[in-house]
């Protein structure tokens, strides 16, 4: 089975270029916002968003800092064009994406 066709959602997000390997889990709005807890990386389940790897728009969220300390996405600003982003699925499937551009945007 191809990862994009996997029935179970991805369970791990890896970005080797910045040493990130973290669990990824589904979550809707929390407190009325896309707002994962400190240390958590989520894929947003609302507004017709699709699970990571499926055809459509996926929203993956985490924090750069939380409570004044570095969080899961702290090293993302070091990513460069061509770096890989890998999704791991429960059945052993993997799906690799490539960074095509980077941009820092304000949370608001």
Tab-separated table of C-alpha atoms in Angstrom:
chain	number	residue	atom	x	y	z
A	1	UNK	CA	0.000	0.000	0.000
A	2	UNK	CA	1.322	3.457	-0.854
A	3	UNK	CA	1.518	5.785	2.136
A	4	UNK	CA	-0.717	8.347	0.433
A	5	UNK	CA	-3.390	5.642	0.268
A	6	UNK	CA	-2.869	4.464	3.858
A	7	UNK	CA	-6.084	4.095	5.806
A	8	UNK	CA	-4.404	4.849	9.129
A	9	UNK	CA	-2.928	8.333	9.587
A	10	UNK	CA	0.806	9.011	9.882
A	11	UNK	CA	2.113	8.580	13.409
A	12	UNK	CA	5.562	10.185	13.143
A	13	UNK	CA	6.994	13.266	11.450
A	14	UNK	CA	10.730	13.319	10.764
A	15	UNK	CA	12.912	16.114	9.418
A	16	UNK	CA	16.438	14.682	9.451
A	17	UNK	CA	18.165	17.937	8.406
A	18	UNK	CA	17.230	19.534	11.744
A	19	UNK	CA	17.198	16.398	13.896
A	20	UNK	CA	13.428	16.372	14.371
A	21	UNK	CA	11.616	13.095	14.967
A	22	UNK	CA	8.308	13.476	16.747
A	23	UNK	CA	4.962	11.809	17.163
A	24	UNK	CA	2.165	13.450	15.156
A	25	UNK	CA	-1.468	13.130	16.168
A	26	UNK	CA	-4.862	14.374	14.962
A	27	UNK	CA	-6.500	17.271	16.780
A	28	UNK	CA	-9.314	19.712	16.149
A	29	UNK	CA	-9.611	23.182	17.609
A	30	UNK	CA	-8.357	23.584	21.179
A	31	UNK	CA	-9.656	26.657	22.950
A	32	UNK	CA	-11.124	27.814	19.626
A	33	UNK	CA	-7.725	27.792	17.874
A	34	UNK	CA	-5.326	25.478	16.099
A	35	UNK	CA	-3.233	25.241	19.243
A	36	UNK	CA	-1.259	22.100	20.091
A	37	UNK	CA	-0.025	21.674	23.638
A	38	UNK	CA	3.625	22.362	24.454
A	39	UNK	CA	5.811	19.647	22.964
A	40	UNK	CA	3.001	18.353	20.753
A	41	UNK	CA	2.859	18.248	16.941
A	42	UNK	CA	-0.587	17.809	15.422
A	43	UNK	CA	-2.323	17.580	12.108
A	44	UNK	CA	-5.458	19.675	12.159
A	45	UNK	CA	-8.663	17.736	11.526
A	46	UNK	CA	-11.147	20.566	10.980
A	47	UNK	CA	-12.442	22.522	8.003
A	48	UNK	CA	-12.164	19.642	5.518
A	49	UNK	CA	-8.413	19.286	6.010
A	50	UNK	CA	-6.989	15.877	5.101
A	51	UNK	CA	-4.633	13.602	6.990
A	52	UNK	CA	-0.945	14.064	6.108
A	53	UNK	CA	-0.077	12.350	2.848
A	54	UNK	CA	-3.596	12.370	1.419
A	55	UNK	CA	-4.553	14.456	-1.592
A	56	UNK	CA	-5.730	17.856	-0.391
A	57	UNK	CA	-4.644	20.448	2.135
A	58	UNK	CA	-3.034	19.287	5.370
A	59	UNK	CA	-2.247	21.595	8.282
A	60	UNK	CA	0.562	20.483	10.602
A	61	UNK	CA	1.108	22.594	13.719
A	62	UNK	CA	3.570	22.799	16.584
A	63	UNK	CA	5.303	25.539	18.555
A	64	UNK	CA	8.728	27.119	18.080
A	65	UNK	CA	8.777	28.200	21.721
A	66	UNK	CA	6.512	27.479	24.644
A	67	UNK	CA	6.839	29.044	28.052
A	68	UNK	CA	10.072	30.711	26.974
A	69	UNK	CA	11.830	27.467	26.026
A	70	UNK	CA	12.474	25.823	22.677
A	71	UNK	CA	9.676	23.545	21.491
A	72	UNK	CA	9.182	20.915	18.760
A	73	UNK	CA	9.540	23.291	15.794
A	74	UNK	CA	12.412	25.404	17.198
A	75	UNK	CA	14.861	24.344	14.481
A	76	UNK	CA	12.533	24.749	11.486
A	77	UNK	CA	14.050	28.115	10.561
A	78	UNK	CA	17.239	26.183	9.694
A	79	UNK	CA	15.494	24.247	6.914
A	80	UNK	CA	16.684	24.790	3.366
A	81	UNK	CA	15.244	24.134	-0.058
A	82	UNK	CA	15.671	20.435	-0.827
A	83	UNK	CA	15.576	19.188	2.779
A	84	UNK	CA	13.333	16.167	3.315
A	85	UNK	CA	10.238	15.813	5.471
A	86	UNK	CA	9.213	12.204	6.128
A	87	UNK	CA	5.906	10.823	7.374
A	88	UNK	CA	5.953	7.358	8.947
A	89	UNK	CA	2.804	5.226	8.967
A	90	UNK	CA	1.823	2.373	11.328
A	91	UNK	CA	2.196	-0.308	8.628
A	92	UNK	CA	5.801	0.693	7.927
A	93	UNK	CA	5.020	2.876	4.919
A	94	UNK	CA	6.944	6.124	4.535
A	95	UNK	CA	6.205	9.181	2.464
A	96	UNK	CA	8.903	11.789	1.747
A	97	UNK	CA	8.317	15.405	0.814
A	98	UNK	CA	10.893	17.989	-0.172
A	99	UNK	CA	11.075	21.568	1.116
A	100	UNK	CA	10.555	23.900	-1.846
A	101	UNK	CA	10.724	27.215	0.022
A	102	UNK	CA	10.757	28.624	3.546
A	103	UNK	CA	9.199	31.689	5.114
A	104	UNK	CA	8.790	32.980	8.651
A	105	UNK	CA	5.278	34.222	9.388
A	106	UNK	CA	3.778	35.783	12.480
A	107	UNK	CA	1.365	33.617	14.477
A	108	UNK	CA	-1.396	36.185	14.025
